[in-house]
PDB file of C-alpha atoms in Angstrom:
ATOM      1  CA  ALA A  38     -53.890   3.675  74.541  1.00 36.00           C
ATOM      2  CA  ALA A  39     -54.486   7.376  74.656  1.00 41.00           C
ATOM      3  CA  GLU A  40     -51.622   9.669  74.136  1.00 45.00           C
ATOM      4  CA  VAL A  41     -51.349  11.831  77.170  1.00 46.00           C
ATOM      5  CA  TYR A  42     -49.726  15.247  77.163  1.00 51.00           C
ATOM      6  CA  ALA A  43     -48.337  16.944  80.232  1.00 56.00           C
ATOM      7  CA  LYS A  44     -51.329  19.085  81.326  1.00 59.00           C
ATOM      8  CA  GLU A  45     -49.128  21.596  83.121  1.00 60.00           C
ATOM      9  CA  LYS A  46     -47.446  22.454  79.759  1.00 56.00           C
ATOM     10  CA  LEU A  47     -50.308  21.977  77.413  1.00 60.00           C
ATOM     11  CA  THR A  48     -52.986  24.238  79.046  1.00 68.00           C
ATOM     12  CA  PRO A  49     -50.757  27.346  79.266  1.00 70.00           C
ATOM     13  CA  ALA A  50     -49.698  26.760  75.645  1.00 69.00           C
ATOM     14  CA  VAL A  51     -53.250  26.539  74.347  1.00 68.00           C
ATOM     15  CA  ARG A  52     -54.157  29.670  76.238  1.00 69.00           C
ATOM     16  CA  GLU A  53     -51.158  31.626  74.942  1.00 73.00           C
ATOM     17  CA  TYR A  54     -51.933  30.514  71.347  1.00 69.00           C
ATOM     18  CA  TRP A  55     -55.774  31.354  71.337  1.00 68.00           C
ATOM     19  CA  ASN A  56     -55.105  34.610  73.203  1.00 65.00           C
ATOM     20  CA  ALA A  57     -52.811  35.689  70.414  1.00 69.00           C
ATOM     21  CA  ARG A  58     -55.428  34.996  67.713  1.00 67.00           C
ATOM     22  CA  ASP A  59     -57.478  37.476  65.933  1.00 68.00           C
ATOM     23  CA  HIS A  60     -60.892  36.698  67.599  1.00 68.00           C
ATOM     24  CA  ALA A  61     -62.936  38.816  65.297  1.00 73.00           C
ATOM     25  CA  GLY A  62     -61.359  37.252  62.314  1.00 72.00           C
ATOM     26  CA  TYR A  63     -62.096  33.769  63.765  1.00 70.00           C
ATOM     27  CA  ASP A  64     -65.628  34.640  64.335  1.00 74.00           C
ATOM     28  CA  ARG A  65     -66.107  36.090  60.794  1.00 77.00           C
ATOM     29  CA  SER A  66     -64.398  33.003  59.071  1.00 76.00           C
ATOM     30  CA  GLN A  67     -66.859  31.376  56.734  1.00 82.00           C
ATOM     31  CA  TYR A  68     -65.269  28.015  57.635  1.00 80.00           C
ATOM     32  CA  HIS A  69     -65.844  28.412  61.431  1.00 78.00           C
ATOM     33  CA  ARG A  70     -69.363  29.911  60.904  1.00 83.00           C
ATOM     34  CA  ARG A  71     -70.357  27.089  58.630  1.00 88.00           C
ATOM     35  CA  LEU A  72     -68.876  24.418  60.902  1.00 83.00           C
ATOM     36  CA  ALA A  73     -70.791  25.808  63.973  1.00 87.00           C
ATOM     37  CA  GLN A  74     -74.040  26.069  62.019  1.00 91.00           C
ATOM     38  CA  ASP A  75     -73.677  22.535  60.613  1.00 91.00           C
ATOM     39  CA  PHE A  76     -72.909  21.156  64.134  1.00 89.00           C
ATOM     40  CA  VAL A  77     -75.867  22.862  65.599  1.00 94.00           C
ATOM     41  CA  ASP A  78     -78.067  21.692  62.901  1.00 94.00           C
ATOM     42  CA  PHE A  79     -76.902  18.264  63.454  1.00 91.00           C
ATOM     43  CA  VAL A  80     -77.375  18.134  67.244  1.00 93.00           C
ATOM     44  CA  ARG A  81     -80.690  19.920  67.124  1.00 94.00           C
ATOM     45  CA  PRO A  82     -80.878  21.566  70.529  1.00 96.00           C
ATOM     46  CA  GLN A  83     -84.584  21.808  71.797  1.00 97.00           C
ATOM     47  CA  ARG A  84     -86.528  24.705  73.272  1.00 97.00           C
ATOM     48  CA  GLY A  85     -85.964  24.967  77.108  1.00 97.00           C
ATOM     49  CA  GLN A  86     -82.898  22.865  77.190  1.00 97.00           C
ATOM     50  CA  ALA A  87     -79.761  23.394  79.355  1.00 97.00           C
ATOM     51  CA  VAL A  88     -76.747  23.180  77.129  1.00 98.00           C
ATOM     52  CA  LEU A  89     -73.044  23.460  78.050  1.00 97.00           C
ATOM     53  CA  ASP A  90     -70.674  24.350  75.242  1.00 97.00           C
ATOM     54  CA  LEU A  91     -67.025  23.298  76.139  1.00 96.00           C
ATOM     55  CA  ALA A  92     -64.158  25.146  74.735  1.00 92.00           C
ATOM     56  CA  CYS A  93     -66.615  27.656  73.377  1.00 94.00           C
ATOM     57  CA  GLY A  94     -64.095  30.092  72.010  1.00 91.00           C
ATOM     58  CA  THR A  95     -65.660  33.151  70.531  1.00 92.00           C
ATOM     59  CA  GLY A  96     -69.074  31.724  71.235  1.00 95.00           C
ATOM     60  CA  LEU A  97     -70.314  30.813  67.703  1.00 94.00           C
ATOM     61  CA  VAL A  98     -71.824  27.530  68.750  1.00 96.00           C
ATOM     62  CA  SER A  99     -72.964  28.973  72.074  1.00 97.00           C
ATOM     63  CA  ARG A 100     -75.011  31.862  70.301  1.00 97.00           C
ATOM     64  CA  ALA A 101     -76.605  29.490  67.580  1.00 97.00           C
ATOM     65  CA  ILE A 102     -77.677  27.223  70.362  1.00 98.00           C
ATOM     66  CA  ALA A 103     -79.089  30.137  72.548  1.00 97.00           C
ATOM     67  CA  GLU A 104     -81.302  31.124  69.707  1.00 97.00           C
ATOM     68  CA  LEU A 105     -82.817  27.690  69.358  1.00 97.00           C
ATOM     69  CA  VAL A 106     -83.260  26.767  72.998  1.00 97.00           C
ATOM     70  CA  GLY A 107     -85.082  30.073  73.464  1.00 97.00           C
ATOM     71  CA  VAL A 108     -85.504  32.303  76.501  1.00 96.00           C
ATOM     72  CA  ASN A 109     -86.597  29.271  78.728  1.00 96.00           C
ATOM     73  CA  GLY A 110     -83.362  27.465  78.068  1.00 97.00           C
ATOM     74  CA  ILE A 111     -79.878  28.217  79.353  1.00 97.00           C
ATOM     75  CA  VAL A 112     -76.475  28.069  77.689  1.00 98.00           C
ATOM     76  CA  VAL A 113     -73.144  27.935  79.560  1.00 98.00           C
ATOM     77  CA  GLY A 114     -69.938  28.486  77.474  1.00 97.00           C
ATOM     78  CA  MET A 115     -66.599  27.474  78.991  1.00 96.00           C
ATOM     79  CA  ASP A 116     -63.242  28.270  77.698  1.00 94.00           C
ATOM     80  CA  VAL A 117     -59.714  28.393  79.014  1.00 91.00           C
ATOM     81  CA  THR A 118     -58.920  31.670  76.991  1.00 89.00           C
ATOM     82  CA  GLU A 119     -60.065  34.968  78.493  1.00 91.00           C
ATOM     83  CA  GLY A 120     -59.516  36.741  75.200  1.00 91.00           C
ATOM     84  CA  MET A 121     -61.936  34.487  73.299  1.00 90.00           C
ATOM     85  CA  LEU A 122     -64.407  34.886  76.237  1.00 94.00           C
ATOM     86  CA  GLU A 123     -64.239  38.618  76.281  1.00 94.00           C
ATOM     87  CA  PHE A 124     -64.948  38.681  72.596  1.00 93.00           C
ATOM     88  CA  ALA A 125     -67.874  36.150  73.150  1.00 95.00           C
ATOM     89  CA  ARG A 126     -69.373  38.219  75.842  1.00 96.00           C
ATOM     90  CA  ALA A 127     -69.387  41.336  73.553  1.00 96.00           C
ATOM     91  CA  GLN A 128     -71.437  39.731  70.856  1.00 95.00           C
ATOM     92  CA  PRO A 129     -75.280  40.282  70.677  1.00 94.00           C
ATOM     93  CA  THR A 130     -77.293  37.264  71.437  1.00 94.00           C
ATOM     94  CA  GLN A 131     -80.819  36.183  70.933  1.00 95.00           C
ATOM     95  CA  GLY A 132     -82.915  33.568  72.863  1.00 96.00           C
ATOM     96  CA  ALA A 133     -81.417  31.955  76.123  1.00 95.00           C
ATOM     97  CA  PRO A 134     -79.012  33.769  78.266  1.00 94.00           C
ATOM     98  CA  ILE A 135     -75.417  32.640  77.843  1.00 97.00           C
ATOM     99  CA  HIS A 136     -73.208  32.433  80.792  1.00 98.00           C
ATOM    100  CA  TYR A 137     -69.459  32.486  79.729  1.00 98.00           C
ATOM    101  CA  LEU A 138     -67.077  30.934  82.232  1.00 97.00           C
ATOM    102  CA  LEU A 139     -63.265  30.964  82.313  1.00 95.00           C
ATOM    103  CA  GLY A 140     -62.260  27.428  82.854  1.00 94.00           C
ATOM    104  CA  ASP A 141     -60.320  24.201  81.956  1.00 92.00           C
ATOM    105  CA  VAL A 142     -62.694  21.790  80.338  1.00 93.00           C
ATOM    106  CA  GLU A 143     -60.561  18.922  81.854  1.00 92.00           C
ATOM    107  CA  ASN A 144     -60.753  20.317  85.411  1.00 92.00           C
ATOM    108  CA  PRO A 145     -63.586  18.686  87.562  1.00 94.00           C
ATOM    109  CA  THR A 146     -63.815  21.743  89.735  1.00 95.00           C
ATOM    110  CA  ASP A 147     -64.255  24.064  86.774  1.00 95.00           C
ATOM    111  CA  LEU A 148     -66.791  21.874  85.247  1.00 95.00           C
ATOM    112  CA  GLN A 149     -68.775  21.792  88.472  1.00 96.00           C
ATOM    113  CA  SER A 150     -68.961  25.635  88.462  1.00 96.00           C
ATOM    114  CA  ALA A 151     -71.009  25.136  85.061  1.00 96.00           C
ATOM    115  CA  VAL A 152     -73.324  22.695  86.543  1.00 96.00           C
ATOM    116  CA  GLN A 153     -73.996  25.018  89.602  1.00 96.00           C
ATOM    117  CA  ILE A 154     -75.287  27.741  87.175  1.00 93.00           C
ATOM    118  CA  CYS A 155     -78.327  25.888  86.302  1.00 88.00           C
ATOM    119  CA  ASN A 156     -78.457  23.522  89.406  1.00 91.00           C
ATOM    120  CA  ARG A 157     -78.428  20.349  87.484  1.00 93.00           C
ATOM    121  CA  LYS A 158     -76.685  18.397  84.824  1.00 96.00           C
ATOM    122  CA  PHE A 159     -76.998  19.481  81.141  1.00 97.00           C
ATOM    123  CA  ASP A 160     -79.460  18.240  78.433  1.00 97.00           C
ATOM    124  CA  LEU A 161     -76.874  18.530  75.852  1.00 97.00           C
ATOM    125  CA  VAL A 162     -72.962  19.095  76.421  1.00 96.00           C
ATOM    126  CA  THR A 163     -71.113  20.109  73.175  1.00 95.00           C
ATOM    127  CA  CYS A 164     -67.397  20.376  72.249  1.00 92.00           C
ATOM    128  CA  VAL A 165     -66.469  21.453  68.663  1.00 90.00           C
ATOM    129  CA  SER A 166     -63.044  21.014  67.319  1.00 82.00           C
ATOM    130  CA  SER A 167     -61.100  21.290  70.489  1.00 82.00           C
ATOM    131  CA  LEU A 168     -59.971  17.699  71.041  1.00 76.00           C
ATOM    132  CA  PRO A 169     -56.459  18.419  69.900  1.00 74.00           C
ATOM    133  CA  TYR A 170     -55.944  20.891  72.632  1.00 77.00           C
ATOM    134  CA  LEU A 171     -56.786  18.375  75.443  1.00 81.00           C
ATOM    135  CA  SER A 172     -54.259  16.437  77.461  1.00 79.00           C
ATOM    136  CA  ASN A 173     -56.245  13.368  77.571  1.00 84.00           C
ATOM    137  CA  VAL A 174     -59.238  12.884  75.221  1.00 83.00           C
ATOM    138  CA  GLU A 175     -60.483   9.641  76.750  1.00 85.00           C
ATOM    139  CA  ASP A 176     -60.497  10.911  80.461  1.00 90.00           C
ATOM    140  CA  ALA A 177     -62.079  14.105  79.255  1.00 90.00           C
ATOM    141  CA  VAL A 178     -65.015  12.353  77.448  1.00 90.00           C
ATOM    142  CA  GLN A 179     -65.532   9.999  80.353  1.00 92.00           C
ATOM    143  CA  LEU A 180     -65.563  12.884  82.835  1.00 94.00           C
ATOM    144  CA  TRP A 181     -68.003  14.878  80.661  1.00 94.00           C
ATOM    145  CA  ALA A 182     -70.271  11.899  80.315  1.00 93.00           C
ATOM    146  CA  LYS A 183     -70.295  11.107  84.026  1.00 94.00           C
ATOM    147  CA  GLU A 184     -70.312  14.558  85.652  1.00 94.00           C
ATOM    148  CA  LEU A 185     -72.232  16.868  83.179  1.00 96.00           C
ATOM    149  CA  VAL A 186     -74.683  14.959  81.093  1.00 94.00           C
ATOM    150  CA  GLN A 187     -78.269  14.216  82.275  1.00 93.00           C
ATOM    151  CA  PRO A 188     -78.599  10.583  82.954  1.00 90.00           C
ATOM    152  CA  GLU A 189     -80.853   8.742  80.427  1.00 87.00           C
ATOM    153  CA  ALA A 190     -82.029  11.636  78.252  1.00 89.00           C
ATOM    154  CA  GLY A 191     -78.785  13.961  78.076  1.00 94.00           C
ATOM    155  CA  ARG A 192     -76.549  13.934  75.064  1.00 94.00           C
ATOM    156  CA  LEU A 193     -72.737  14.535  74.580  1.00 92.00           C
ATOM    157  CA  ALA A 194     -71.972  15.848  71.121  1.00 89.00           C
ATOM    158  CA  VAL A 195     -68.393  16.411  70.095  1.00 88.00           C
ATOM    159  CA  THR A 196     -66.324  16.891  66.867  1.00 84.00           C
ATOM    160  CA  GLY A 197     -62.958  15.733  65.895  1.00 69.00           C
ATOM    161  CA  ILE A 198     -61.106  16.605  62.862  1.00 59.00           C
ATOM    162  CA  ASP A 199     -61.416  13.159  61.203  1.00 49.00           C
ATOM    163  CA  THR A 200     -62.508  10.354  63.304  1.00 45.00           C
ATOM    164  CA  GLN A 201     -60.878   7.729  60.904  1.00 47.00           C
ATOM    165  CA  SER A 202     -57.379   9.097  60.575  1.00 42.00           C
ATOM    166  CA  PHE A 203     -56.685  11.934  63.069  1.00 45.00           C
ATOM    167  CA  VAL A 204     -55.332  10.274  66.260  1.00 51.00           C
ATOM    168  CA  ARG A 205     -57.417  12.457  68.552  1.00 53.00           C
ATOM    169  CA  GLY A 206     -60.589  11.236  66.455  1.00 58.00           C
ATOM    170  CA  VAL A 207     -59.512   7.554  66.961  1.00 56.00           C
ATOM    171  CA  VAL A 208     -58.970   8.089  70.682  1.00 61.00           C
ATOM    172  CA  LEU A 209     -62.372   9.860  70.804  1.00 65.00           C
ATOM    173  CA  ARG A 210     -64.048   6.824  69.131  1.00 66.00           C
ATOM    174  CA  VAL A 211     -62.393   4.383  71.604  1.00 67.00           C
ATOM    175  CA  ALA A 212     -63.554   6.639  74.662  1.00 70.00           C
ATOM    176  CA  CYS A 213     -67.034   6.788  73.364  1.00 73.00           C
ATOM    177  CA  GLU A 214     -67.345   2.956  72.796  1.00 74.00           C
ATOM    178  CA  ARG A 215     -65.981   2.351  76.141  1.00 74.00           C
ATOM    179  CA  ASN A 216     -68.421   4.674  77.715  1.00 72.00           C
ATOM    180  CA  GLY A 217     -71.466   3.564  75.763  1.00 75.00           C
ATOM    181  CA  VAL A 218     -71.663   6.766  73.676  1.00 71.00           C
ATOM    182  CA  THR A 219     -72.730   6.361  70.131  1.00 69.00           C
ATOM    183  CA  MET A 220     -70.870   8.306  67.482  1.00 64.00           C
ATOM    184  CA  PRO A 221     -72.912   8.910  64.322  1.00 59.00           C
ATOM    185  CA  GLU A 222     -71.282   9.688  61.164  1.00 59.00           C
ATOM    186  CA  TRP A 223     -71.793  13.161  59.861  1.00 49.00           C
ATOM    187  CA  SER A 224     -70.295  15.629  57.440  1.00 45.00           C
ATOM    188  CA  LYS A 225     -71.364  18.015  54.846  1.00 42.00           C
ATOM    189  CA  ASP A 226     -69.067  18.557  51.818  1.00 39.00           C
TER     190      ASP A 226
END
C-alpha cells in the first residue's frame, strides 16, 4: 500500500523548503542540467505538441521541451513554489511559449487550470524527480493519467530516484501497473 503523508503538512513544508533554496544555483547545477537534458532526450517531445511539466521548479525541463516542440507547440509548467516560478519566468526561452502556473500538482482544480490554457488534454505530461514531495504518489499518477493525458496517443513520463529500491519508485511502479502505464528502464551513467 502507498504511504500517504498528511497533505496539509507536506505541501507547506515543500513550499518552504524550495522557496529557501538558491534557485540560480539549482539551475546552474551540472547534475540538474544533465538530468533535465537526459530526460528530455528520452521522452522526445515532438514539434507542435502540448506539454505539461509538473513540479517544474526553475523550468530546466520546461525550457528544453519548449525548444523542441517549437513555436506551434505549447508548454505549461506548474509548481507549488512561487520562488522557483519567479526564477523560471525570468529565464530566456526559445520555441514554444511557456506558461508557468502556481499550483499543487495533486490538486484537481489546479491541474484543470493547466488544461484550460490549451483547451485540451496534453500530448505529454512530465514530472521529474518530484515524487518524494507528493503526499500520495499512486493517487497523483492516477489523477494525471485520467485528467491530463490525451486518450490513446498521450504520454505520462515521470522519474523517481530509483524505481527498484526507493519507496516512492516502488509505489510509482505499482501505480503505473494498475493504470496500464508502461515504465521503461532508462539511465545514463
